Amino acid sequence: MNYNFEPEKYKKELKGILFDALNLEKFNKKKFEKIVRNYPKDGNKVFSKDQIIRGIEYLVQSDFVPEYQVVKCEELISKIRMKPTRSISGVTTVTVLTKPFACPGQCIFCPNDVRMPKSYIATEPGAQRALFNRFSPYLQVYGRLQAYKNNGHPIEKIELLILGGTWSYYTEKYKLWFIHECFRAMNDFSLLSAPSAEEDVTLDHTIKEELNNDINDTLRQKIGNKPYNQLIVSKEYKELFAKNIVDETEVSWEDLFKQQEINSHGIVRCVGLVLETRSDVINEKETLMMRQLGATKIQVGIQTLDDKISKMNKRGENKDQVAKAFEFLRAAGFKIHAHMMPNLYGATPEIDLKVYKELFDSLDFKPDELKIYPTSIIKHTELSDRWQEGKFIPYTTEELIKLLADMMEQTPEYCRITRVIRDIPSTEIESGNLTTNLREVVEHILKKDGRANPNIRAREIKGKQVSFADLKLDIIEYETKNTTEYFLQYITEQRQIAGFLRLSIPKENKENGITPELNNAAIIREIHVYGPSLNLGKDSSGQAQHLGLGTKLIERAKQMAKEKGFKKLAVISSIGTREYYEKRGFELGEFYQMAEID
């Protein structure tokens, strides 16, 4: 992160890079890299991408660029920025990790890295950022926003993804403080991003001394090869590691609500808050608390619906608990993001495919989003021991690809498969899948064989130019245990999806089991319109986000709710979208925004 980069010092070099790049007949990565090398920084160094982007912004703001070339400069930034797919679906994701903490599960496949919250490994990219910032939620969010801004990504619409262990198992004090600090970081960054802000104001923080990278081995040498939950409460762990983690302070609910209210009108807005937890710790009280914290989507680790395999892997939860968790979450209007793990200990491809079918056939489940994580054998786990003893043999690459292709083909159109593998470095994997582009391989096979790939992600319209005449409204109806769900989607003739709305209609017009605020109410659980994430107020002619699809979907949802006999429509809005819904007739209640249906 180049917090202290001063573009004015390199005016000559940056102008050379910019104007040579603008004169390219067609942008080419190799040609651009050659141009950058032609204008070295300090005589012998190469400007980083974020420095070049900041330099271009400086040159434009300082009137070194003719007005007729400003638009070309913006186009150039979009071409050189890193990983544009991070914001192509309409929002920019910021991922943060909670501190190492105990977990109610004893899963035999789960990593035992005591530097991390349970189930994570310190060498994963997001985990390294958390470790560097000593698990401070404020520093993680602020630093990520700075990196995105430096690389040319829009930062005004943020999906905040909070991962790590089991969220519901942390103390209320920690959860309040963590969410509060995330919002405070976004709000502070909003102030520094305002037009009136001083130039080059950056975060000033001090990083403590380097943490003990050999903490896992050191601990086991001192107190033996004990389970994760015992290691992280030991005196030795606290002396070697925990003392360097940023401590939470006392934060009240009122403090959190104040930060949320500021964020609802800020420049950097939280348009989605995602929490990660386990099914067996979700009850009515926890469900309501997650909503009170501002959450809109819950990630739930299922892994398998086969209770025998779940027991063999020491999951500590069963299918009935998963079903109950889904019932609570859906009653509260949450988007439900499930995790599944093919190739667990005791599983076969046939069992995995059967489980996958049940996930979408049973009224108890039917998630909105899904991560599929094929089991990897990680060092220092109980599964590793069984593998070394010859008691566990991973699927071959061919078996895994065939299974994933069958799964993806049978995924309904209302579900989005967000991930197919985890970013676990190959150095941490003893055996199992090592194909990093596994999703690409599977999708290629489906396409080559003329097979369907109906999940949302495979159909996203992304940056394609469309007109309203190119789209039609398609409605998918499906049943769950306690609701009838309607998936309203605007699609092209090829079924590419430009926007959608999830409408949940309770099967019985009765009292809501989570909060009386939802009594006798239909619920909008999600609205999403695709296209590149744009700064609030900016227009992008022909892109799906600016065709008014969201408003059209809301009006249709109101009409459908009225036809079903409901007089009010609730929406599980995020903090940063309150203003959007206010303009469309929704008023903020205690936990939800509500609209009366005429």
mmCIF file of C-alpha atoms in Angstrom, residues 265-497:
data_model
loop_
_atom_site.group_PDB
_atom_site.id
_atom_site.type_symbol
_atom_site.label_atom_id
_atom_site.label_comp_id
_atom_site.label_asym_id
_atom_site.label_seq_id
_atom_site.Cartn_x
_atom_site.Cartn_y
_atom_site.Cartn_z
ATOM 1 C CA HIS A 265 -25.776 9.002 4.237
ATOM 2 C CA GLY A 266 -22.012 8.671 3.717
ATOM 3 C CA ILE A 267 -19.864 8.365 0.624
ATOM 4 C CA VAL A 268 -18.621 4.837 1.414
ATOM 5 C CA ARG A 269 -21.812 2.928 2.206
ATOM 6 C CA CYS A 270 -22.291 -0.612 3.415
ATOM 7 C CA VAL A 271 -24.819 -2.080 0.972
ATOM 8 C CA GLY A 272 -24.510 -5.606 2.349
ATOM 9 C CA LEU A 273 -23.247 -7.145 5.597
ATOM 10 C CA VAL A 274 -22.424 -10.864 5.632
ATOM 11 C CA LEU A 275 -21.744 -12.972 8.732
ATOM 12 C CA GLU A 276 -20.419 -16.549 8.866
ATOM 13 C CA THR A 277 -21.664 -19.047 11.436
ATOM 14 C CA ARG A 278 -22.836 -22.627 12.133
ATOM 15 C CA SER A 279 -26.345 -24.026 12.040
ATOM 16 C CA ASP A 280 -26.277 -25.501 15.547
ATOM 17 C CA VAL A 281 -25.805 -22.088 17.203
ATOM 18 C CA ILE A 282 -28.634 -20.357 15.333
ATOM 19 C CA ASN A 283 -31.832 -19.802 17.303
ATOM 20 C CA GLU A 284 -34.495 -17.088 17.392
ATOM 21 C CA LYS A 285 -32.447 -14.796 19.651
ATOM 22 C CA GLU A 286 -29.236 -15.120 17.619
ATOM 23 C CA THR A 287 -31.135 -14.611 14.360
ATOM 24 C CA LEU A 288 -32.615 -11.354 15.625
ATOM 25 C CA MET A 289 -29.253 -10.163 16.979
ATOM 26 C CA MET A 290 -27.578 -10.691 13.613
ATOM 27 C CA ARG A 291 -30.286 -8.554 12.036
ATOM 28 C CA GLN A 292 -29.915 -5.924 14.754
ATOM 29 C CA LEU A 293 -26.195 -5.734 13.936
ATOM 30 C CA GLY A 294 -27.147 -4.858 10.361
ATOM 31 C CA ALA A 295 -26.565 -8.218 8.652
ATOM 32 C CA THR A 296 -28.403 -9.009 5.421
ATOM 33 C CA LYS A 297 -26.796 -12.325 4.429
ATOM 34 C CA ILE A 298 -25.682 -15.300 6.545
ATOM 35 C CA GLN A 299 -23.093 -17.845 5.470
ATOM 36 C CA VAL A 300 -23.842 -21.249 6.979
ATOM 37 C CA GLY A 301 -21.446 -24.166 6.947
ATOM 38 C CA ILE A 302 -23.457 -27.271 6.056
ATOM 39 C CA GLN A 303 -20.699 -29.392 4.425
ATOM 40 C CA THR A 304 -23.033 -32.424 4.119
ATOM 41 C CA LEU A 305 -26.645 -33.415 4.779
ATOM 42 C CA ASP A 306 -25.680 -37.027 5.421
ATOM 43 C CA ASP A 307 -25.725 -37.425 9.215
ATOM 44 C CA LYS A 308 -23.539 -40.531 9.126
ATOM 45 C CA ILE A 309 -20.779 -38.720 7.228
ATOM 46 C CA SER A 310 -21.244 -35.637 9.404
ATOM 47 C CA LYS A 311 -20.656 -37.788 12.500
ATOM 48 C CA MET A 312 -17.618 -39.490 10.945
ATOM 49 C CA ASN A 313 -16.109 -36.035 10.366
ATOM 50 C CA LYS A 314 -17.015 -34.844 13.894
ATOM 51 C CA ARG A 315 -19.088 -31.943 12.580
ATOM 52 C CA GLY A 316 -21.100 -31.722 15.807
ATOM 53 C CA GLU A 317 -24.363 -30.840 14.070
ATOM 54 C CA ASN A 318 -27.013 -32.754 12.154
ATOM 55 C CA LYS A 319 -29.444 -32.281 9.281
ATOM 56 C CA ASP A 320 -32.365 -31.354 11.547
ATOM 57 C CA GLN A 321 -30.339 -28.497 13.054
ATOM 58 C CA VAL A 322 -29.453 -27.253 9.582
ATOM 59 C CA ALA A 323 -33.126 -27.331 8.587
ATOM 60 C CA LYS A 324 -34.127 -25.403 11.710
ATOM 61 C CA ALA A 325 -31.453 -22.780 11.060
ATOM 62 C CA PHE A 326 -32.748 -22.301 7.512
ATOM 63 C CA GLU A 327 -36.270 -21.859 8.874
ATOM 64 C CA PHE A 328 -35.152 -19.137 11.313
ATOM 65 C CA LEU A 329 -33.014 -17.308 8.749
ATOM 66 C CA ARG A 330 -35.680 -17.365 6.056
ATOM 67 C CA ALA A 331 -38.349 -16.142 8.503
ATOM 68 C CA ALA A 332 -36.112 -13.153 9.218
ATOM 69 C CA GLY A 333 -35.653 -12.446 5.505
ATOM 70 C CA PHE A 334 -31.921 -13.215 5.317
ATOM 71 C CA LYS A 335 -30.181 -14.314 2.154
ATOM 72 C CA ILE A 336 -28.825 -17.787 2.933
ATOM 73 C CA HIS A 337 -25.350 -18.640 1.673
ATOM 74 C CA ALA A 338 -24.522 -22.313 2.249
ATOM 75 C CA HIS A 339 -21.156 -24.106 2.231
ATOM 76 C CA MET A 340 -20.870 -27.691 0.940
ATOM 77 C CA MET A 341 -17.827 -29.989 0.968
ATOM 78 C CA PRO A 342 -17.668 -32.903 -1.471
ATOM 79 C CA ASN A 343 -15.199 -35.710 -0.701
ATOM 80 C CA LEU A 344 -15.479 -35.654 3.077
ATOM 81 C CA TYR A 345 -14.180 -38.655 5.010
ATOM 82 C CA GLY A 346 -16.597 -41.527 4.312
ATOM 83 C CA ALA A 347 -18.238 -39.906 1.284
ATOM 84 C CA THR A 348 -18.402 -41.125 -2.300
ATOM 85 C CA PRO A 349 -19.235 -39.193 -5.485
ATOM 86 C CA GLU A 350 -22.612 -40.943 -5.514
ATOM 87 C CA ILE A 351 -23.396 -39.861 -1.939
ATOM 88 C CA ASP A 352 -22.226 -36.300 -2.623
ATOM 89 C CA LEU A 353 -24.464 -35.973 -5.681
ATOM 90 C CA LYS A 354 -27.425 -37.384 -3.742
ATOM 91 C CA VAL A 355 -26.818 -34.855 -0.966
ATOM 92 C CA TYR A 356 -26.577 -32.047 -3.507
ATOM 93 C CA LYS A 357 -29.921 -32.983 -5.038
ATOM 94 C CA GLU A 358 -31.497 -33.065 -1.585
ATOM 95 C CA LEU A 359 -30.165 -29.567 -0.891
ATOM 96 C CA PHE A 360 -32.468 -28.203 -3.605
ATOM 97 C CA ASP A 361 -35.257 -30.811 -3.614
ATOM 98 C CA SER A 362 -36.062 -30.731 0.106
ATOM 99 C CA LEU A 363 -38.408 -28.023 1.434
ATOM 100 C CA ASP A 364 -36.011 -27.644 4.379
ATOM 101 C CA PHE A 365 -33.135 -26.053 2.472
ATOM 102 C CA LYS A 366 -32.866 -24.418 -0.992
ATOM 103 C CA PRO A 367 -30.076 -21.848 -0.362
ATOM 104 C CA ASP A 368 -29.790 -18.609 -2.309
ATOM 105 C CA GLU A 369 -26.025 -18.828 -2.726
ATOM 106 C CA LEU A 370 -23.510 -21.613 -2.435
ATOM 107 C CA LYS A 371 -19.815 -22.263 -1.961
ATOM 108 C CA ILE A 372 -18.559 -25.687 -2.989
ATOM 109 C CA TYR A 373 -15.270 -26.536 -1.284
ATOM 110 C CA PRO A 374 -13.839 -29.941 -2.251
ATOM 111 C CA THR A 375 -12.081 -31.399 0.784
ATOM 112 C CA SER A 376 -8.349 -30.770 0.963
ATOM 113 C CA ILE A 377 -6.037 -32.601 3.322
ATOM 114 C CA ILE A 378 -4.358 -29.940 5.423
ATOM 115 C CA LYS A 379 -1.260 -30.490 7.524
ATOM 116 C CA HIS A 380 -1.642 -31.154 11.273
ATOM 117 C CA THR A 381 -5.296 -32.248 11.025
ATOM 118 C CA GLU A 382 -6.944 -35.484 12.102
ATOM 119 C CA LEU A 383 -7.906 -36.092 8.470
ATOM 120 C CA SER A 384 -4.212 -35.901 7.563
ATOM 121 C CA ASP A 385 -3.497 -38.653 10.069
ATOM 122 C CA ARG A 386 -6.180 -40.873 8.515
ATOM 123 C CA TRP A 387 -4.845 -40.169 5.038
ATOM 124 C CA GLN A 388 -1.311 -41.127 6.094
ATOM 125 C CA GLU A 389 -2.708 -44.330 7.607
ATOM 126 C CA GLY A 390 -4.388 -45.144 4.279
ATOM 127 C CA LYS A 391 -7.903 -44.784 5.694
ATOM 128 C CA PHE A 392 -8.847 -41.882 3.418
ATOM 129 C CA ILE A 393 -8.265 -41.554 -0.320
ATOM 130 C CA PRO A 394 -9.235 -38.272 -2.046
ATOM 131 C CA TYR A 395 -11.141 -38.307 -5.321
ATOM 132 C CA THR A 396 -9.051 -38.227 -8.443
ATOM 133 C CA THR A 397 -9.093 -35.012 -10.472
ATOM 134 C CA GLU A 398 -11.293 -36.729 -13.084
ATOM 135 C CA GLU A 399 -13.782 -37.918 -10.430
ATOM 136 C CA LEU A 400 -13.956 -34.462 -8.863
ATOM 137 C CA ILE A 401 -14.453 -32.626 -12.157
ATOM 138 C CA LYS A 402 -17.231 -35.022 -13.199
ATOM 139 C CA LEU A 403 -18.971 -34.605 -9.815
ATOM 140 C CA LEU A 404 -18.753 -30.805 -9.907
ATOM 141 C CA ALA A 405 -20.070 -30.732 -13.470
ATOM 142 C CA ASP A 406 -23.072 -32.832 -12.408
ATOM 143 C CA MET A 407 -23.648 -30.527 -9.417
ATOM 144 C CA MET A 408 -23.420 -27.302 -11.387
ATOM 145 C CA GLU A 409 -25.729 -28.642 -14.084
ATOM 146 C CA GLN A 410 -28.419 -29.379 -11.479
ATOM 147 C CA THR A 411 -28.181 -26.022 -9.677
ATOM 148 C CA PRO A 412 -31.440 -24.036 -10.028
ATOM 149 C CA GLU A 413 -31.469 -20.599 -11.643
ATOM 150 C CA TYR A 414 -32.290 -18.859 -8.348
ATOM 151 C CA CYS A 415 -28.986 -19.963 -6.744
ATOM 152 C CA ARG A 416 -25.579 -18.360 -7.266
ATOM 153 C CA ILE A 417 -22.467 -20.520 -6.919
ATOM 154 C CA THR A 418 -19.974 -17.990 -5.603
ATOM 155 C CA ARG A 419 -16.906 -20.198 -5.148
ATOM 156 C CA VAL A 420 -15.729 -23.675 -6.149
ATOM 157 C CA ILE A 421 -12.399 -23.839 -4.298
ATOM 158 C CA ARG A 422 -10.796 -22.053 -1.358
ATOM 159 C CA ASP A 423 -7.653 -19.915 -1.672
ATOM 160 C CA ILE A 424 -5.545 -22.370 0.309
ATOM 161 C CA PRO A 425 -1.894 -22.209 -0.815
ATOM 162 C CA SER A 426 -0.695 -25.476 -2.341
ATOM 163 C CA THR A 427 2.129 -25.609 0.218
ATOM 164 C CA GLU A 428 -0.495 -26.231 2.920
ATOM 165 C CA ILE A 429 -2.244 -29.065 1.047
ATOM 166 C CA GLU A 430 -0.872 -32.573 1.502
ATOM 167 C CA SER A 431 -3.349 -34.186 -0.874
ATOM 168 C CA GLY A 432 -6.590 -33.384 -2.674
ATOM 169 C CA ASN A 433 -7.409 -30.895 -5.391
ATOM 170 C CA LEU A 434 -4.550 -28.661 -6.513
ATOM 171 C CA THR A 435 -6.242 -27.310 -9.650
ATOM 172 C CA THR A 436 -6.590 -23.580 -9.008
ATOM 173 C CA ASN A 437 -8.844 -22.917 -12.027
ATOM 174 C CA LEU A 438 -11.197 -25.786 -11.229
ATOM 175 C CA ARG A 439 -14.330 -23.771 -11.886
ATOM 176 C CA GLU A 440 -13.064 -22.701 -15.305
ATOM 177 C CA VAL A 441 -12.288 -26.334 -16.182
ATOM 178 C CA VAL A 442 -15.745 -27.541 -15.129
ATOM 179 C CA GLU A 443 -17.559 -24.725 -16.939
ATOM 180 C CA HIS A 444 -15.555 -25.445 -20.089
ATOM 181 C CA ILE A 445 -16.640 -29.094 -19.989
ATOM 182 C CA LEU A 446 -20.290 -28.141 -19.523
ATOM 183 C CA LYS A 447 -20.112 -25.758 -22.469
ATOM 184 C CA LYS A 448 -18.233 -28.223 -24.677
ATOM 185 C CA ASP A 449 -20.768 -30.969 -23.981
ATOM 186 C CA GLY A 450 -23.743 -28.665 -24.507
ATOM 187 C CA ARG A 451 -24.887 -29.070 -20.900
ATOM 188 C CA ALA A 452 -26.683 -26.439 -18.853
ATOM 189 C CA ASN A 453 -24.988 -24.195 -16.305
ATOM 190 C CA PRO A 454 -28.001 -22.321 -14.915
ATOM 191 C CA ASN A 455 -26.649 -20.831 -11.674
ATOM 192 C CA ILE A 456 -26.736 -17.031 -11.434
ATOM 193 C CA ARG A 457 -23.008 -16.404 -11.663
ATOM 194 C CA ALA A 458 -22.758 -18.220 -14.989
ATOM 195 C CA ARG A 459 -25.566 -16.039 -16.364
ATOM 196 C CA GLU A 460 -24.581 -12.581 -15.053
ATOM 197 C CA ILE A 461 -24.729 -9.925 -17.746
ATOM 198 C CA LYS A 462 -21.744 -8.106 -16.197
ATOM 199 C CA GLY A 463 -20.617 -5.129 -18.308
ATOM 200 C CA LYS A 464 -22.661 -5.929 -21.399
ATOM 201 C CA GLN A 465 -24.618 -3.060 -22.935
ATOM 202 C CA VAL A 466 -28.383 -3.708 -22.902
ATOM 203 C CA SER A 467 -31.616 -1.839 -23.449
ATOM 204 C CA PHE A 468 -34.876 -2.522 -21.657
ATOM 205 C CA ALA A 469 -36.243 -3.952 -24.911
ATOM 206 C CA ASP A 470 -33.568 -6.680 -24.712
ATOM 207 C CA LEU A 471 -35.005 -7.973 -21.416
ATOM 208 C CA LYS A 472 -38.044 -9.843 -20.238
ATOM 209 C CA LEU A 473 -39.332 -10.504 -16.715
ATOM 210 C CA ASP A 474 -39.190 -14.178 -15.764
ATOM 211 C CA ILE A 475 -40.587 -15.471 -12.445
ATOM 212 C CA ILE A 476 -39.529 -18.735 -10.798
ATOM 213 C CA GLU A 477 -41.754 -20.017 -7.975
ATOM 214 C CA TYR A 478 -40.544 -22.601 -5.466
ATOM 215 C CA GLU A 479 -41.656 -23.902 -2.079
ATOM 216 C CA THR A 480 -39.805 -24.056 1.244
ATOM 217 C CA LYS A 481 -41.024 -25.308 4.602
ATOM 218 C CA ASN A 482 -42.422 -21.981 5.780
ATOM 219 C CA THR A 483 -42.631 -19.841 2.616
ATOM 220 C CA THR A 484 -43.386 -19.670 -1.051
ATOM 221 C CA GLU A 485 -40.427 -18.017 -2.742
ATOM 222 C CA TYR A 486 -40.571 -15.998 -5.944
ATOM 223 C CA PHE A 487 -37.398 -15.286 -7.891
ATOM 224 C CA LEU A 488 -38.116 -12.374 -10.225
ATOM 225 C CA GLN A 489 -35.405 -11.952 -12.845
ATOM 226 C CA TYR A 490 -34.888 -9.705 -15.836
ATOM 227 C CA ILE A 491 -33.175 -11.841 -18.467
ATOM 228 C CA THR A 492 -32.132 -11.704 -22.105
ATOM 229 C CA GLU A 493 -33.281 -14.155 -24.751
ATOM 230 C CA GLN A 494 -30.214 -16.266 -23.875
ATOM 231 C CA ARG A 495 -31.277 -16.160 -20.181
ATOM 232 C CA GLN A 496 -28.416 -13.882 -19.169
ATOM 233 C CA ILE A 497 -29.485 -12.125 -16.010
#
